[in-house]
Amino acid sequence: METYTSIPEELKLTVLERIQPTEPEREKLLAIQKELASQVKLAAEKLGVPGVLVKMVGSAARGTWLSGTHDIDVFISFPEETSRKELETLGMAVAKEVAKHAEHAEDRHAEHPYLNIIYKGFDVDLVPCFRVASASHIKSAVDRTPFHNDFVKPRIKGHEDEVLLLKQFMRGGGVYGSELKTQGFSGYLTELLVISYGSFKNTIYAACSWKPGEKIDIMQHGEIDHEEPLVVIDPTDPRRNVAAALSLDKFCMFIDHCREFLKSPELSFFFPASLLPLEDSEILEKLESRKSTQLAVVFKTPDVVEDVLFPQLYKMEQAVAALLKEYDFTVIKTGVWSGNTETAVMMELISGTLPNVKKHIGPPVWVKVHAEKFKEKYQAEDGVFGGYIENGKYVFEIRRKYPTAKGLLEDRLRSCSLGKQVHQSINESFEIIEDAGICRLKDPDFRVFLRKWI
Amino acid sequence: METYTSIPEELKLTVLERIQPTEPEREKLLAIQKELASQVKLAAEKLGVPGVLVKMVGSAARGTWLSGTHDIDVFISFPEETSRKELETLGMAVAKEVAKHAEHAEDRHAEHPYLNIIYKGFDVDLVPCFRVASASHIKSAVDRTPFHNDFVKPRIKGHEDEVLLLKQFMRGGGVYGSELKTQGFSGYLTELLVISYGSFKNTIYAACSWKPGEKIDIMQHGEIDHEEPLVVIDPTDPRRNVAAALSLDKFCMFIDHCREFLKSPELSFFFPASLLPLEDSEILEKLESRKSTQLAVVFKTPDVVEDVLFPQLYKMEQAVAALLKEYDFTVIKTGVWSGNTETAVMMELISGTLPNVKKHIGPPVWVKVHAEKFKEKYQAEDGVFGGYIENGKYVFEIRRKYPTAKGLLEDRLRSCSLGKQVHQSINESFEIIEDAGICRLKDPDFRVFLRKWI
């Protein structure tokens, strides 16, 4: 059995003091929720839409929200027999009626449209959904959420603080949030972990020994196999893995965060010191110290939500690395940063230049037809340095097409397989900046990213 | 069936004119052989050594020697019951007595000692051997040679020109000679090929379709399996592969030489134009064009025969390449040149420098004990740039110990596994020269080597 330092109660209290919503905060949230519920009902009546019910879901409704966050999820539920088209048009009509009282409103799309509004300083999602009989018979992905609420709320009662601690701890480790940018732990997943393990502490202890394939099935009703590193069967849907969005690296980062925390349980694991943007002089110093090549593919940030943008950026990151490798450049690491105006896909290389000469190994001499074809082809080619036999194979020293990574990307990036909006932006224009050239990017958020990068 | 250009008779005649010994040459050789035989007998009598017989072996004795070569092999044979010690002392005594009439004499060692003398301008080996009953019962490797002579001489009669053509053709292709430097075809092997295939032409045709594992067993008596690319069972010893010394690359170079020759049968395949030494300006031009890194490990040529030196140089070539690879340098090719005073092991690299930062990938995070040990070790190490998790594994960016290939070799070459004499010479001193620095080596023979190299 492992022996770990226990987690001091005092530390937990210190954290809770900073993240528990205050009484006035709680009261305000409740009041806003009530207001929004009646606004939705009024709007439905006003528009003559029948059968509408309002449901408050999410952490705000379950008492597991962190102080300072102002997110409210209002589900506008329609009878199951409503058509998808009706749900969308009537649902959005009701939402837009409510939005008349909001400071700001914005149409958004996930599987189907919803309205995001700023209402009295709160960030509110107004989400039309179907009122289905069970979570396994949902007509739309969002229909599941009310069932999650029903499952969690009674079970988490009295353990809300444990959820708050775990959420804040995950935030501190950079693994909280199931958006496609983060690929970490969702709020619902965090709640299920506390329900399953019983407490913050037990979750931390357990996670230290997690391995990919770790399975948690509270209702013991899982029906299918899942490939993801962590499998937490949805208590409301036996076919769904709640942790499906969690990447292997975020899974591992959480394990690591738990182990380190138990070695010396400190406040910084919940509230890490914020990083300062890197100054130009620091960048130059670090480049000189590393002596590798830094490459940034910089382009205008496409005007789409992060859940659309980031999968495209990650795809581009892979494509650029594969292109570089295909042309013999050695990639040390890759990264992605996206700001309001500019986006950068970062590559660190062993070297951004390669010699002109490239060793091209052909078939064994005795594989006659292939070997002779190979030899004829390269013997006749322009700029061939020479040929010889090595380990029984024909080898030609040919002229490298792209001796610089910059030249390669400038010439071939557009023909990479890229996502739609990223491809559009890259097609408009992009720039390859190298080494000290990255000082051109002044966005403080990029400079914070750089501090972790180099 | 392949269709090849036939080999013009005229071409063969032109070649033969240049390589067939002239009548005066022949007569002189015969006279010298006779003289040497009687010298040996006289010496044995003078020293009172009984039971000595003289045997002329090798190409000179079989009429398969190329004009202009002046090698004579004189075997001084002792009764089988002679002890090895007696053979050596008495054999060498007789040889040294003969050497009194020579211009120059030099003790040499293969499996046992022999004497190399220059006698009236001829290069003569005086080799003591045992007179055994059959080649499969030899007491020393050289005892086989007289049996080779007995096998070849009657069978090659009338086909000597075919052997001459094949030998000269192999010379032209750089594959003639079974010394450990060349690892090509021996004279005896060439004769067996002509005996087996019937002619020069048929050998060329056959070799075009050779594959590793090609087997020729004239006596159909082979007893064991051989791993070498070409297996020619010794007609005088069913357990021996006459082609054992032939390397895979020389085997392939011969195949290639045959194919190219049949595409356009020209005199140059027998007598290639000799290469001019590379001038300094040409070296600099070629370096600029290739933009790779040239490294030469230069040291005093050890004072040993080539058959001892070259295996050590080839071993060193492998060891240096392995060392460079171990420390992340990418080797394009390696080579060896050895002159009278200096020897150079050559390496062409993608780059002679690497960044200071080195990516060190550890175990997966979930392999707990190993992963934690790895993390602790590298976290505490000096000069670590940073750490992160990638593909579920801990990765540390550590400081590279050897960012230059020159520095690596200067520090670690002495601890490589090297042969005895090379190790001694390296231990005394060596120099790593790089790129334009190789202009320091002025030996014309090195400059010819360089012309093929870059």
PDB file of C-alpha atoms in Angstrom, chain A residues 2 4 208-212 248-249 252-253 255-256 259-260 263 288-292 332-333 348 350 354-357 359 365-366 368 371-372 375-376 385 388-392 394 397 399-400 453, chain B residues 2 4 208-212 248-249 252-253 255-256 259-260 263 288-292 332-333 348 350 354-357 359 365-366 368 371-372 375-376 385 388-392 394 397 399-400 453:
ATOM      1  CA  GLU A   2       1.247   3.456  -0.895  1.00  0.00           C
ATOM      2  CA  TYR A   4       1.129   9.509   0.948  1.00  0.00           C
ATOM      3  CA  CYS A 208      -2.314   8.270  -8.757  1.00  0.00           C
ATOM      4  CA  SER A 209      -2.580   4.660  -9.918  1.00  0.00           C
ATOM      5  CA  TRP A 210      -4.796   5.117 -12.951  1.00  0.00           C
ATOM      6  CA  LYS A 211      -3.758   3.444 -16.166  1.00  0.00           C
ATOM      7  CA  PRO A 212      -5.244   3.922 -19.619  1.00  0.00           C
ATOM      8  CA  LEU A 248      -4.406  10.805 -23.157  1.00  0.00           C
ATOM      9  CA  ASP A 249      -2.115  13.683 -22.263  1.00  0.00           C
ATOM     10  CA  CYS A 252      -1.722  11.756 -17.685  1.00  0.00           C
ATOM     11  CA  MET A 253      -1.296  15.365 -16.632  1.00  0.00           C
ATOM     12  CA  ILE A 255      -2.310  11.675 -12.741  1.00  0.00           C
ATOM     13  CA  ASP A 256       0.935  13.612 -12.513  1.00  0.00           C
ATOM     14  CA  ARG A 259       1.069  12.505  -7.483  1.00  0.00           C
ATOM     15  CA  GLU A 260       2.951  15.771  -7.156  1.00  0.00           C
ATOM     16  CA  LYS A 263       4.170  14.681  -2.292  1.00  0.00           C
ATOM     17  CA  GLU A 288      20.620  31.341 -27.897  1.00  0.00           C
ATOM     18  CA  SER A 289      20.616  28.863 -25.044  1.00  0.00           C
ATOM     19  CA  ARG A 290      18.602  26.175 -26.890  1.00  0.00           C
ATOM     20  CA  LYS A 291      20.192  26.654 -30.334  1.00  0.00           C
ATOM     21  CA  SER A 292      17.338  24.798 -31.989  1.00  0.00           C
ATOM     22  CA  ILE A 332      11.328  18.364 -31.448  1.00  0.00           C
ATOM     23  CA  LYS A 333       7.846  19.516 -30.539  1.00  0.00           C
ATOM     24  CA  GLU A 348      10.669  23.456 -32.777  1.00  0.00           C
ATOM     25  CA  ILE A 350      16.655  20.237 -34.565  1.00  0.00           C
ATOM     26  CA  LEU A 354      19.483  20.518 -44.252  1.00  0.00           C
ATOM     27  CA  PRO A 355      22.379  19.939 -46.643  1.00  0.00           C
ATOM     28  CA  ASN A 356      21.725  20.073 -50.382  1.00  0.00           C
ATOM     29  CA  VAL A 357      22.782  16.474 -50.657  1.00  0.00           C
ATOM     30  CA  LYS A 359      20.908  10.154 -49.593  1.00  0.00           C
ATOM     31  CA  VAL A 365      21.058  -4.668 -56.765  1.00  0.00           C
ATOM     32  CA  TRP A 366      19.848  -8.245 -57.265  1.00  0.00           C
ATOM     33  CA  LYS A 368      17.016  -6.773 -61.099  1.00  0.00           C
ATOM     34  CA  ALA A 371      17.118  -1.945 -59.298  1.00  0.00           C
ATOM     35  CA  GLU A 372      17.799  -1.170 -62.942  1.00  0.00           C
ATOM     36  CA  LYS A 375      19.429   3.385 -61.317  1.00  0.00           C
ATOM     37  CA  GLU A 376      18.343   4.604 -64.743  1.00  0.00           C
ATOM     38  CA  PHE A 385      25.973  14.239 -56.777  1.00  0.00           C
ATOM     39  CA  TYR A 388      27.240   3.929 -55.136  1.00  0.00           C
ATOM     40  CA  ILE A 389      26.331   0.558 -53.668  1.00  0.00           C
ATOM     41  CA  GLU A 390      25.866   0.237 -49.914  1.00  0.00           C
ATOM     42  CA  ASN A 391      24.685  -2.863 -48.079  1.00  0.00           C
ATOM     43  CA  GLY A 392      23.804  -4.361 -51.432  1.00  0.00           C
ATOM     44  CA  TYR A 394      21.879   1.250 -54.967  1.00  0.00           C
ATOM     45  CA  GLU A 397      23.178  11.253 -53.574  1.00  0.00           C
ATOM     46  CA  ARG A 399      19.842  17.197 -54.700  1.00  0.00           C
ATOM     47  CA  ARG A 400      17.393  17.938 -51.884  1.00  0.00           C
ATOM     48  CA  TRP A 453       7.212  26.712 -24.819  1.00  0.00           C
TER      49      TRP A 453
ATOM     50  CA  GLU B   2      17.328 -11.574 -71.588  1.00  0.00           C
ATOM     51  CA  TYR B   4      22.060  -8.402 -74.306  1.00  0.00           C
ATOM     52  CA  CYS B 208      23.820 -10.318 -64.239  1.00  0.00           C
ATOM     53  CA  SER B 209      21.187 -12.488 -62.537  1.00  0.00           C
ATOM     54  CA  TRP B 210      23.110 -13.482 -59.426  1.00  0.00           C
ATOM     55  CA  LYS B 211      21.365 -13.114 -56.087  1.00  0.00           C
ATOM     56  CA  PRO B 212      22.901 -13.460 -52.621  1.00  0.00           C
ATOM     57  CA  LEU B 248      28.088  -8.164 -50.256  1.00  0.00           C
ATOM     58  CA  ASP B 249      28.938  -4.802 -51.785  1.00  0.00           C
ATOM     59  CA  CYS B 252      26.829  -6.370 -56.028  1.00  0.00           C
ATOM     60  CA  MET B 253      29.382  -4.080 -57.662  1.00  0.00           C
ATOM     61  CA  ILE B 255      26.788  -7.684 -60.846  1.00  0.00           C
ATOM     62  CA  ASP B 256      26.355  -3.996 -61.630  1.00  0.00           C
ATOM     63  CA  ARG B 259      25.039  -5.368 -66.445  1.00  0.00           C
ATOM     64  CA  GLU B 260      26.448  -2.005 -67.426  1.00  0.00           C
ATOM     65  CA  LYS B 263      24.504  -2.469 -72.144  1.00  0.00           C
ATOM     66  CA  GLU B 288      29.689  24.500 -50.862  1.00  0.00           C
ATOM     67  CA  SER B 289      27.497  22.584 -53.271  1.00  0.00           C
ATOM     68  CA  ARG B 290      26.714  19.699 -50.875  1.00  0.00           C
ATOM     69  CA  LYS B 291      26.393  21.803 -47.701  1.00  0.00           C
ATOM     70  CA  SER B 292      26.785  18.715 -45.545  1.00  0.00           C
ATOM     71  CA  ILE B 332      25.247  10.086 -44.574  1.00  0.00           C
ATOM     72  CA  LYS B 333      28.186   7.847 -45.355  1.00  0.00           C
ATOM     73  CA  GLU B 348      29.793  12.736 -43.997  1.00  0.00           C
ATOM     74  CA  ILE B 350      23.779  15.895 -42.225  1.00  0.00           C
ATOM     75  CA  LEU B 354      23.056  19.849 -32.970  1.00  0.00           C
ATOM     76  CA  PRO B 355      21.035  22.183 -30.750  1.00  0.00           C
ATOM     77  CA  ASN B 356      21.854  22.337 -27.059  1.00  0.00           C
ATOM     78  CA  VAL B 357      18.378  21.102 -26.277  1.00  0.00           C
ATOM     79  CA  LYS B 359      14.408  15.744 -26.206  1.00  0.00           C
ATOM     80  CA  VAL B 365       3.161   8.269 -16.820  1.00  0.00           C
ATOM     81  CA  TRP B 366       1.098   5.273 -15.670  1.00  0.00           C
ATOM     82  CA  LYS B 368       4.305   4.481 -11.935  1.00  0.00           C
ATOM     83  CA  ALA B 371       7.909   7.125 -14.471  1.00  0.00           C
ATOM     84  CA  GLU B 372       8.415   8.671 -11.048  1.00  0.00           C
ATOM     85  CA  LYS B 375      10.889  12.395 -13.479  1.00  0.00           C
ATOM     86  CA  GLU B 376      12.809  12.785 -10.238  1.00  0.00           C
ATOM     87  CA  PHE B 385      15.186  23.277 -20.150  1.00  0.00           C
ATOM     88  CA  TYR B 388       6.093  17.976 -20.234  1.00  0.00           C
ATOM     89  CA  ILE B 389       3.872  15.045 -21.076  1.00  0.00           C
ATOM     90  CA  GLU B 390       3.573  13.906 -24.677  1.00  0.00           C
ATOM     91  CA  ASN B 391       1.674  10.872 -25.924  1.00  0.00           C
ATOM     92  CA  GLY B 392       1.291   9.797 -22.310  1.00  0.00           C
ATOM     93  CA  TYR B 394       7.202  12.126 -19.595  1.00  0.00           C
ATOM     94  CA  GLU B 397      14.220  18.808 -22.622  1.00  0.00           C
ATOM     95  CA  ARG B 399      21.034  19.830 -22.211  1.00  0.00           C
ATOM     96  CA  ARG B 400      22.866  17.875 -24.887  1.00  0.00           C
ATOM     97  CA  TRP B 453      33.860  10.659 -52.055  1.00  0.00           C
TER      98      TRP B 453
END
